[in-house]
Amino acid sequence: MEATGRPALYVCSVLFILTEINSELIHIPSLVHHGVEGEPLLLSVETRFPLDKAEIQGTWSHTKPSGTRTTLVTFTKETAITDMMRRNHLHFREPNVSLRIQKLTHDDEGDYDLSLNIKFLNKTGLVIKEERTVHVTVDVPVSTPVIKKSPSNAVVEDKANVTWTCSVERGTRVVFQWLRDNVALAHSDRYHFSKDNSTLLISPVRKEDKGNYHCVASNPVSQGQHSRTVELNVYYGPYNLEVNSVQGLRTGEVFTINPGELVYFECQADSNPPNSYVWISKSRNTTEVITEGPRLEVRSYRLAQAEEYLCRAFNNVTQKQDEAQFTLVVASLGTGKEKHTQDGSPVSPLAAIIVCSLFVIGCMLLFFIQRTCHPKRVLMSIYNRPFSEQKRPHRSAGHEDATEDFGIYEFVSIPGKMESAQPSCRSLARLESLQDMHTTIYDVIRHVPETPSHSLLM
Ligand SMILES: *[C@@H]1O[C@H](CO)[C@@H](O)[C@H](O)[C@H]1NC(C)=O
Ligand SMILES: *[C@@H]1O[C@H](CO)[C@@H](O)[C@H](O)[C@H]1NC(C)=O
Ligand SMILES: *[C@@H]1O[C@H](CO)[C@@H](O)[C@H](O)[C@H]1NC(C)=O
Ligand SMILES: *[C@@H]1O[C@H](CO)[C@@H](O)[C@H](O)[C@H]1NC(C)=O
C-alpha cells in the first residue's frame, strides 16, 4: 500500500512544481523591440528563481530575416562565451541573462532565441528548460518629408491629372499619409495611391480637389513627420449661374419693375478664375451686347412690353460658359410697392396720408356742425337743465325766486337764430323738457308761473 502511494505523491508534487513555477522562472518584459539604428538595445530578462539554488546553462542565438542562424552567447552561471565576431558588439549580463546590443545595425534585425536549462540544487534535482523568442526590428528615424506636385502650376478641371509625391531623405519602413485641408485622404475612383502611399495620383482633377495638401511620414521609431503644405489650384466653372435683383418683383424668370425705376441686376456664377460677364438684350429680333461685367443697369419706361435679357458668364481658362435668360416687364407695381422700394419706411407715408385726410374730414365735419347747430346753443341747453334742477328746492318754496332765475336766462341766450337751429339740434340735445324752454325764452318766462309742476317739479 505504502510502496504504491509514495511514487504517486512524488509525481503529483513534481507536476505541481512544474506548473506552479514554470510561468515564473524567467520573464521577458517585451517580446518585440523596435530598435533605432546606432542606438543600444537591451533584450531584458528577469530571472524569477533563486540563482544561488540553481545551476543554469543556456544560449542566445540570432536568426536573421533571411534565415541564417548564429549562436551569440553560450553561458553558465560562471562563464559566458560570446561569439568571437561579436565580442564588442554584444554584452551578456550576469547574473541575470539579459543581452545588450551595443550599437544597432540593420544586420541586428531578426529573432533572438533564449534557451535556458535550470537545474535546482535540491533533492529532486529537477531540470527545467525555458525557451523564449524576442523579435527585433531596426529602423532609421524618419526625416521631414518633402512634398512635390506635378504639374506644379494650376490645372484645369476634368482635363488634367495631378501627381503628388512625398519623399524622405532618411527613414526605413516609412508609411505615408495624405491630407487635404487636414483631412486624411482615402483611395477612391479618382485617388490612386502607390503601394507605400508615397505617391498620390488624382485623375482627373475636379473642383473639389482644390485645397491645401501635405503628407505625413512615419515608421515604428518615429512619430508622424509633417511636410509643408502645398496648394492645389483648380480652374473650374462657371457653375450655378444666377441673375438677381434687389429691386422689382420677381416671379420665376420674370422681373417686373416700375416704369422709370432704375434697376440693377447682378449676375453670379461659381468659377475659378472669376468669370467675365456679358449682358445681351434680345428685345429686338437681333441679339445685342449691352454691357460687360457682373452688373446691369436698366431704366425702362416702355409699359407692358416684355424685354428679354441674357447674362452670359465665360471662364476664359476652362473655356466653358453658361448663360441665364430672363424677362423684364415694365408695369406699375402700385404706390405701396413703389414707396416701399424707394424709401425704407413703408408705414409712415401711408399713415401720414390717412392722418391728413382724417384731419380734413374732421375739420369739414366740425365746420358743418358749427354751421347747422350752434354749439353755444347746445351747450346752453345742456347747462339749462341741471341748473334749473339745482334750483328745484327753491322753486317749490316760492314763485318769486323762480322768476328771478329765469330773468338771467333771458340775458344770456339770444333769440332770433333759434328757429333755424331748432329742428336739427333736437336730436343732438336730448331733451323733452328743453323743448319747452326752447320755444322761446320769453315763453319760458311766461309759462313758469303757470305750470311750475310740469317742467321744474317732478
Ligand atoms: C540584469 O542585470 C543588469 C546588470 O546587473 C541590470 O542592469 C539589469 O537591470 C538586470 N535586468 C533585469 C531585468 O533585472
Ligand atoms: C490622366 O490619366 C488618365 C488615366 O488615369 C489618362 O487616360 C489621361 O490621358 C491622363 N490625362 C492627362 C492629361 O495626362
Ligand atoms: C424677326 O426675325 C424673323 C425671322 O427670324 C422674321 O421673320 C421677322 O420678320 C423679324 N422681325 C422683325 C421685326 O425684324
Ligand atoms: C481672362 O480674363 C481675364 C479678365 O477676366 C483677363 O485678365 C485674362 O487675361 C484673360 N485670360 C485669357 C487667357 O484670356
PDB file of C-alpha atoms in Angstrom, residues 136-359:
ATOM      1  CA  VAL A 136      13.871  42.855 -33.079  1.00  0.00           C
ATOM      2  CA  THR A 137      13.477  45.378 -35.888  1.00  0.00           C
ATOM      3  CA  VAL A 138      15.967  48.140 -36.517  1.00  0.00           C
ATOM      4  CA  ASP A 139      14.762  51.352 -38.072  1.00  0.00           C
ATOM      5  CA  VAL A 140      16.145  54.682 -39.049  1.00  0.00           C
ATOM      6  CA  PRO A 141      14.084  57.616 -37.775  1.00  0.00           C
ATOM      7  CA  VAL A 142      12.156  59.497 -40.445  1.00  0.00           C
ATOM      8  CA  SER A 143      13.354  62.903 -41.578  1.00  0.00           C
ATOM      9  CA  THR A 144      10.948  65.673 -42.517  1.00  0.00           C
ATOM     10  CA  PRO A 145       9.169  64.606 -45.706  1.00  0.00           C
ATOM     11  CA  VAL A 146       9.309  66.662 -48.874  1.00  0.00           C
ATOM     12  CA  ILE A 147       6.135  67.109 -50.902  1.00  0.00           C
ATOM     13  CA  LYS A 148       6.037  67.664 -54.664  1.00  0.00           C
ATOM     14  CA  LYS A 149       3.268  68.281 -57.128  1.00  0.00           C
ATOM     15  CA  SER A 150       3.173  67.627 -60.829  1.00  0.00           C
ATOM     16  CA  PRO A 151       2.285  69.709 -62.731  1.00  0.00           C
ATOM     17  CA  SER A 152       3.439  72.479 -60.449  1.00  0.00           C
ATOM     18  CA  ASN A 153       1.040  75.155 -61.653  1.00  0.00           C
ATOM     19  CA  ALA A 154      -2.754  75.348 -61.567  1.00  0.00           C
ATOM     20  CA  VAL A 155      -4.698  72.768 -63.535  1.00  0.00           C
ATOM     21  CA  VAL A 156      -7.992  72.725 -65.366  1.00  0.00           C
ATOM     22  CA  GLU A 157     -10.797  70.626 -64.040  1.00  0.00           C
ATOM     23  CA  ASP A 158     -11.541  67.393 -65.918  1.00  0.00           C
ATOM     24  CA  LYS A 159      -8.619  67.980 -68.258  1.00  0.00           C
ATOM     25  CA  ALA A 160      -5.604  67.283 -66.094  1.00  0.00           C
ATOM     26  CA  ASN A 161      -4.177  64.728 -63.684  1.00  0.00           C
ATOM     27  CA  VAL A 162      -2.140  65.702 -60.682  1.00  0.00           C
ATOM     28  CA  THR A 163       0.586  63.561 -59.159  1.00  0.00           C
ATOM     29  CA  TRP A 164       1.706  64.183 -55.632  1.00  0.00           C
ATOM     30  CA  THR A 165       4.903  62.651 -54.294  1.00  0.00           C
ATOM     31  CA  CYS A 166       6.141  62.536 -50.758  1.00  0.00           C
ATOM     32  CA  SER A 167       9.728  61.543 -50.039  1.00  0.00           C
ATOM     33  CA  VAL A 168      12.072  61.325 -47.083  1.00  0.00           C
ATOM     34  CA  GLU A 169      15.823  61.606 -47.031  1.00  0.00           C
ATOM     35  CA  ARG A 170      16.174  59.218 -44.120  1.00  0.00           C
ATOM     36  CA  GLY A 171      13.901  56.650 -42.640  1.00  0.00           C
ATOM     37  CA  THR A 172      13.129  52.984 -43.000  1.00  0.00           C
ATOM     38  CA  ARG A 173       9.798  51.286 -43.396  1.00  0.00           C
ATOM     39  CA  VAL A 174       8.196  54.699 -43.901  1.00  0.00           C
ATOM     40  CA  VAL A 175       4.456  54.874 -44.112  1.00  0.00           C
ATOM     41  CA  PHE A 176       2.940  57.908 -45.847  1.00  0.00           C
ATOM     42  CA  GLN A 177      -0.367  59.540 -45.357  1.00  0.00           C
ATOM     43  CA  TRP A 178      -2.005  62.286 -47.408  1.00  0.00           C
ATOM     44  CA  LEU A 179      -4.173  65.089 -46.151  1.00  0.00           C
ATOM     45  CA  ARG A 180      -6.115  67.843 -47.839  1.00  0.00           C
ATOM     46  CA  ASP A 181      -7.061  70.729 -45.568  1.00  0.00           C
ATOM     47  CA  ASN A 182      -6.044  68.481 -42.669  1.00  0.00           C
ATOM     48  CA  VAL A 183      -8.469  65.735 -43.647  1.00  0.00           C
ATOM     49  CA  ALA A 184      -6.953  62.348 -44.436  1.00  0.00           C
ATOM     50  CA  LEU A 185      -7.485  61.173 -47.999  1.00  0.00           C
ATOM     51  CA  ALA A 186      -8.507  57.632 -48.829  1.00  0.00           C
ATOM     52  CA  HIS A 187      -8.444  55.616 -52.010  1.00  0.00           C
ATOM     53  CA  SER A 188     -11.321  56.378 -54.395  1.00  0.00           C
ATOM     54  CA  ASP A 189     -12.214  56.331 -58.086  1.00  0.00           C
ATOM     55  CA  ARG A 190     -10.013  59.312 -58.738  1.00  0.00           C
ATOM     56  CA  TYR A 191      -7.466  58.911 -55.961  1.00  0.00           C
ATOM     57  CA  HIS A 192      -4.796  56.337 -56.646  1.00  0.00           C
ATOM     58  CA  PHE A 193      -2.042  55.622 -54.148  1.00  0.00           C
ATOM     59  CA  SER A 194       1.227  53.814 -54.719  1.00  0.00           C
ATOM     60  CA  LYS A 195       1.960  50.732 -52.662  1.00  0.00           C
ATOM     61  CA  ASP A 196       3.744  52.630 -49.884  1.00  0.00           C
ATOM     62  CA  ASN A 197       1.419  55.622 -50.279  1.00  0.00           C
ATOM     63  CA  SER A 198       4.369  57.808 -51.265  1.00  0.00           C
ATOM     64  CA  THR A 199       2.569  58.980 -54.408  1.00  0.00           C
ATOM     65  CA  LEU A 200      -0.985  60.077 -54.916  1.00  0.00           C
ATOM     66  CA  LEU A 201      -2.443  60.385 -58.390  1.00  0.00           C
ATOM     67  CA  ILE A 202      -5.601  62.404 -58.825  1.00  0.00           C
ATOM     68  CA  SER A 203      -7.133  61.538 -62.146  1.00  0.00           C
ATOM     69  CA  PRO A 204      -8.916  63.564 -63.328  1.00  0.00           C
ATOM     70  CA  VAL A 205      -8.804  66.660 -61.178  1.00  0.00           C
ATOM     71  CA  ARG A 206     -12.099  68.187 -60.060  1.00  0.00           C
ATOM     72  CA  LYS A 207     -13.203  71.383 -58.419  1.00  0.00           C
ATOM     73  CA  GLU A 208     -13.464  69.707 -55.009  1.00  0.00           C
ATOM     74  CA  ASP A 209      -9.775  68.735 -55.138  1.00  0.00           C
ATOM     75  CA  LYS A 210      -8.841  72.363 -54.675  1.00  0.00           C
ATOM     76  CA  GLY A 211      -7.144  72.890 -51.342  1.00  0.00           C
ATOM     77  CA  ASN A 212      -4.002  72.635 -49.265  1.00  0.00           C
ATOM     78  CA  TYR A 213      -2.166  69.338 -49.318  1.00  0.00           C
ATOM     79  CA  HIS A 214       0.504  67.883 -47.121  1.00  0.00           C
ATOM     80  CA  CYS A 215       1.881  64.447 -46.358  1.00  0.00           C
ATOM     81  CA  VAL A 216       2.857  62.749 -43.141  1.00  0.00           C
ATOM     82  CA  ALA A 217       5.682  60.202 -42.901  1.00  0.00           C
ATOM     83  CA  SER A 218       6.089  57.812 -40.011  1.00  0.00           C
ATOM     84  CA  ASN A 219       7.679  54.490 -39.055  1.00  0.00           C
ATOM     85  CA  PRO A 220       7.838  52.352 -35.902  1.00  0.00           C
ATOM     86  CA  VAL A 221      10.519  54.564 -34.343  1.00  0.00           C
ATOM     87  CA  SER A 222       9.218  57.998 -35.460  1.00  0.00           C
ATOM     88  CA  GLN A 223       6.136  59.974 -34.751  1.00  0.00           C
ATOM     89  CA  GLY A 224       4.438  61.359 -37.862  1.00  0.00           C
ATOM     90  CA  GLN A 225       6.621  63.914 -39.593  1.00  0.00           C
ATOM     91  CA  HIS A 226       4.627  66.557 -41.472  1.00  0.00           C
ATOM     92  CA  SER A 227       5.689  68.050 -44.769  1.00  0.00           C
ATOM     93  CA  ARG A 228       4.977  71.660 -45.635  1.00  0.00           C
ATOM     94  CA  THR A 229       1.618  72.472 -47.179  1.00  0.00           C
ATOM     95  CA  VAL A 230       1.222  72.929 -50.914  1.00  0.00           C
ATOM     96  CA  GLU A 231      -1.852  74.397 -52.514  1.00  0.00           C
ATOM     97  CA  LEU A 232      -3.596  72.825 -55.451  1.00  0.00           C
ATOM     98  CA  ASN A 233      -5.426  75.349 -57.551  1.00  0.00           C
ATOM     99  CA  VAL A 234      -8.051  74.013 -59.913  1.00  0.00           C
ATOM    100  CA  TYR A 235      -9.693  76.059 -62.628  1.00  0.00           C
ATOM    101  CA  TYR A 236     -13.356  75.281 -62.953  1.00  0.00           C
ATOM    102  CA  GLY A 237     -16.761  76.596 -63.834  1.00  0.00           C
ATOM    103  CA  PRO A 238     -18.824  78.533 -64.379  1.00  0.00           C
ATOM    104  CA  TYR A 239     -21.386  76.764 -62.216  1.00  0.00           C
ATOM    105  CA  ASN A 240     -24.750  77.777 -60.772  1.00  0.00           C
ATOM    106  CA  LEU A 241     -25.265  80.903 -62.818  1.00  0.00           C
ATOM    107  CA  GLU A 242     -27.872  83.191 -61.296  1.00  0.00           C
ATOM    108  CA  VAL A 243     -29.363  86.570 -62.032  1.00  0.00           C
ATOM    109  CA  ASN A 244     -30.624  88.560 -59.078  1.00  0.00           C
ATOM    110  CA  SER A 245     -32.009  91.970 -58.337  1.00  0.00           C
ATOM    111  CA  VAL A 246     -33.000  93.578 -55.099  1.00  0.00           C
ATOM    112  CA  GLN A 247     -35.467  95.793 -56.886  1.00  0.00           C
ATOM    113  CA  GLY A 248     -38.529  94.853 -58.857  1.00  0.00           C
ATOM    114  CA  LEU A 249     -40.808  91.921 -58.367  1.00  0.00           C
ATOM    115  CA  ARG A 250     -39.537  88.504 -59.341  1.00  0.00           C
ATOM    116  CA  THR A 251     -41.675  85.595 -60.439  1.00  0.00           C
ATOM    117  CA  GLY A 252     -39.528  82.807 -61.803  1.00  0.00           C
ATOM    118  CA  GLU A 253     -37.529  84.238 -64.679  1.00  0.00           C
ATOM    119  CA  VAL A 254     -39.692  87.344 -64.975  1.00  0.00           C
ATOM    120  CA  PHE A 255     -38.822  90.596 -63.269  1.00  0.00           C
ATOM    121  CA  THR A 256     -41.485  93.277 -63.065  1.00  0.00           C
ATOM    122  CA  ILE A 257     -40.289  96.811 -62.497  1.00  0.00           C
ATOM    123  CA  ASN A 258     -41.939 100.183 -62.179  1.00  0.00           C
ATOM    124  CA  PRO A 259     -41.759 102.481 -65.181  1.00  0.00           C
ATOM    125  CA  GLY A 260     -38.812 104.796 -64.936  1.00  0.00           C
ATOM    126  CA  GLU A 261     -37.329 102.951 -61.994  1.00  0.00           C
ATOM    127  CA  LEU A 262     -33.589 102.363 -62.057  1.00  0.00           C
ATOM    128  CA  VAL A 263     -32.970  98.653 -61.558  1.00  0.00           C
ATOM    129  CA  TYR A 264     -29.712  96.772 -61.087  1.00  0.00           C
ATOM    130  CA  PHE A 265     -29.233  93.149 -61.987  1.00  0.00           C
ATOM    131  CA  GLU A 266     -26.408  91.046 -60.653  1.00  0.00           C
ATOM    132  CA  CYS A 267     -25.073  88.035 -62.484  1.00  0.00           C
ATOM    133  CA  GLN A 268     -23.238  85.464 -60.380  1.00  0.00           C
ATOM    134  CA  ALA A 269     -21.610  82.140 -61.079  1.00  0.00           C
ATOM    135  CA  ASP A 270     -19.148  79.953 -59.234  1.00  0.00           C
ATOM    136  CA  SER A 271     -15.951  79.948 -61.210  1.00  0.00           C
ATOM    137  CA  ASN A 272     -12.183  79.926 -60.922  1.00  0.00           C
ATOM    138  CA  PRO A 273     -10.746  82.197 -62.170  1.00  0.00           C
ATOM    139  CA  PRO A 274     -13.640  84.690 -61.946  1.00  0.00           C
ATOM    140  CA  ASN A 275     -15.856  84.765 -64.994  1.00  0.00           C
ATOM    141  CA  SER A 276     -16.175  87.502 -67.485  1.00  0.00           C
ATOM    142  CA  TYR A 277     -19.809  88.520 -67.887  1.00  0.00           C
ATOM    143  CA  VAL A 278     -21.669  89.800 -70.891  1.00  0.00           C
ATOM    144  CA  TRP A 279     -25.238  91.144 -70.899  1.00  0.00           C
ATOM    145  CA  ILE A 280     -27.232  90.635 -74.046  1.00  0.00           C
ATOM    146  CA  SER A 281     -30.537  92.191 -74.970  1.00  0.00           C
ATOM    147  CA  LYS A 282     -32.891  90.097 -77.058  1.00  0.00           C
ATOM    148  CA  SER A 283     -35.714  92.585 -77.047  1.00  0.00           C
ATOM    149  CA  ARG A 284     -35.399  93.173 -80.758  1.00  0.00           C
ATOM    150  CA  ASN A 285     -35.144  90.479 -83.330  1.00  0.00           C
ATOM    151  CA  THR A 286     -31.410  90.540 -83.105  1.00  0.00           C
ATOM    152  CA  THR A 287     -29.320  89.929 -80.033  1.00  0.00           C
ATOM    153  CA  GLU A 288     -27.195  92.805 -78.929  1.00  0.00           C
ATOM    154  CA  VAL A 289     -24.452  93.057 -76.339  1.00  0.00           C
ATOM    155  CA  ILE A 290     -25.449  95.832 -73.970  1.00  0.00           C
ATOM    156  CA  THR A 291     -22.710  95.776 -71.406  1.00  0.00           C
ATOM    157  CA  GLU A 292     -19.939  93.746 -69.796  1.00  0.00           C
ATOM    158  CA  GLY A 293     -19.302  92.976 -66.157  1.00  0.00           C
ATOM    159  CA  PRO A 294     -21.372  91.382 -63.447  1.00  0.00           C
ATOM    160  CA  ARG A 295     -23.823  94.295 -63.196  1.00  0.00           C
ATOM    161  CA  LEU A 296     -26.580  95.505 -65.485  1.00  0.00           C
ATOM    162  CA  GLU A 297     -28.360  98.814 -65.050  1.00  0.00           C
ATOM    163  CA  VAL A 298     -31.805  99.202 -66.578  1.00  0.00           C
ATOM    164  CA  ARG A 299     -34.259 102.068 -66.651  1.00  0.00           C
ATOM    165  CA  SER A 300     -37.247 101.482 -68.813  1.00  0.00           C
ATOM    166  CA  TYR A 301     -40.385 103.435 -69.494  1.00  0.00           C
ATOM    167  CA  ARG A 302     -41.928 101.155 -72.058  1.00  0.00           C
ATOM    168  CA  LEU A 303     -45.013  99.940 -70.259  1.00  0.00           C
ATOM    169  CA  ALA A 304     -46.310  96.407 -70.562  1.00  0.00           C
ATOM    170  CA  GLN A 305     -43.645  95.377 -73.042  1.00  0.00           C
ATOM    171  CA  ALA A 306     -41.629  92.318 -72.201  1.00  0.00           C
ATOM    172  CA  GLU A 307     -37.918  92.570 -72.897  1.00  0.00           C
ATOM    173  CA  GLU A 308     -35.631  89.562 -72.996  1.00  0.00           C
ATOM    174  CA  TYR A 309     -32.209  89.766 -71.419  1.00  0.00           C
ATOM    175  CA  LEU A 310     -29.403  87.291 -71.184  1.00  0.00           C
ATOM    176  CA  CYS A 311     -26.415  87.087 -68.866  1.00  0.00           C
ATOM    177  CA  ARG A 312     -23.557  85.039 -70.212  1.00  0.00           C
ATOM    178  CA  ALA A 313     -20.650  84.037 -67.963  1.00  0.00           C
ATOM    179  CA  PHE A 314     -17.449  82.878 -69.562  1.00  0.00           C
ATOM    180  CA  ASN A 315     -14.409  81.333 -67.938  1.00  0.00           C
ATOM    181  CA  ASN A 316     -11.553  82.065 -70.294  1.00  0.00           C
ATOM    182  CA  VAL A 317      -9.332  79.346 -68.781  1.00  0.00           C
ATOM    183  CA  THR A 318     -11.717  76.428 -68.763  1.00  0.00           C
ATOM    184  CA  GLN A 319     -13.239  77.762 -71.976  1.00  0.00           C
ATOM    185  CA  LYS A 320     -16.643  76.963 -70.590  1.00  0.00           C
ATOM    186  CA  GLN A 321     -19.630  79.251 -70.456  1.00  0.00           C
ATOM    187  CA  ASP A 322     -23.087  79.369 -69.002  1.00  0.00           C
ATOM    188  CA  GLU A 323     -25.993  81.714 -69.529  1.00  0.00           C
ATOM    189  CA  ALA A 324     -29.252  82.679 -67.897  1.00  0.00           C
ATOM    190  CA  GLN A 325     -32.155  84.368 -69.629  1.00  0.00           C
ATOM    191  CA  PHE A 326     -34.807  86.491 -68.005  1.00  0.00           C
ATOM    192  CA  THR A 327     -37.715  88.697 -68.982  1.00  0.00           C
ATOM    193  CA  LEU A 328     -38.211  92.260 -67.924  1.00  0.00           C
ATOM    194  CA  VAL A 329     -41.736  93.625 -67.722  1.00  0.00           C
ATOM    195  CA  VAL A 330     -42.408  97.273 -67.038  1.00  0.00           C
ATOM    196  CA  ALA A 331     -45.619  97.720 -65.121  1.00  0.00           C
ATOM    197  CA  SER A 332     -46.881  99.851 -62.319  1.00  0.00           C
ATOM    198  CA  LEU A 333     -46.446  97.850 -59.194  1.00  0.00           C
ATOM    199  CA  GLY A 334     -48.757 100.178 -57.202  1.00  0.00           C
ATOM    200  CA  THR A 335     -47.889 103.066 -54.938  1.00  0.00           C
ATOM    201  CA  GLY A 336     -47.467 100.930 -51.890  1.00  0.00           C
ATOM    202  CA  LYS A 337     -44.849  98.801 -53.536  1.00  0.00           C
ATOM    203  CA  GLU A 338     -43.233 101.783 -55.166  1.00  0.00           C
ATOM    204  CA  LYS A 339     -42.990 103.710 -51.944  1.00  0.00           C
ATOM    205  CA  HIS A 340     -41.707 100.629 -50.272  1.00  0.00           C
ATOM    206  CA  THR A 341     -38.889 100.213 -52.734  1.00  0.00           C
ATOM    207  CA  GLN A 342     -37.987 103.882 -52.737  1.00  0.00           C
ATOM    208  CA  ASP A 343     -37.691 104.544 -49.071  1.00  0.00           C
ATOM    209  CA  GLY A 344     -37.215 102.129 -46.285  1.00  0.00           C
ATOM    210  CA  SER A 345     -40.171 103.270 -44.119  1.00  0.00           C
ATOM    211  CA  PRO A 346     -43.235 101.590 -45.556  1.00  0.00           C
ATOM    212  CA  VAL A 347     -45.762 102.669 -42.914  1.00  0.00           C
ATOM    213  CA  SER A 348     -45.150 106.371 -42.318  1.00  0.00           C
ATOM    214  CA  PRO A 349     -46.231 107.846 -45.716  1.00  0.00           C
ATOM    215  CA  LEU A 350     -49.435 105.859 -45.716  1.00  0.00           C
ATOM    216  CA  ALA A 351     -50.126 106.819 -42.122  1.00  0.00           C
ATOM    217  CA  ALA A 352     -49.456 110.457 -42.933  1.00  0.00           C
ATOM    218  CA  ILE A 353     -51.981 110.353 -45.755  1.00  0.00           C
ATOM    219  CA  ILE A 354     -54.588 108.756 -43.538  1.00  0.00           C
ATOM    220  CA  VAL A 355     -53.970 111.241 -40.736  1.00  0.00           C
ATOM    221  CA  CYS A 356     -54.143 114.162 -43.174  1.00  0.00           C
ATOM    222  CA  SER A 357     -57.393 113.005 -44.718  1.00  0.00           C
ATOM    223  CA  LEU A 358     -58.857 112.297 -41.294  1.00  0.00           C
ATOM    224  CA  PHE A 359     -57.891 115.780 -40.225  1.00  0.00           C
TER     225      PHE A 359
END
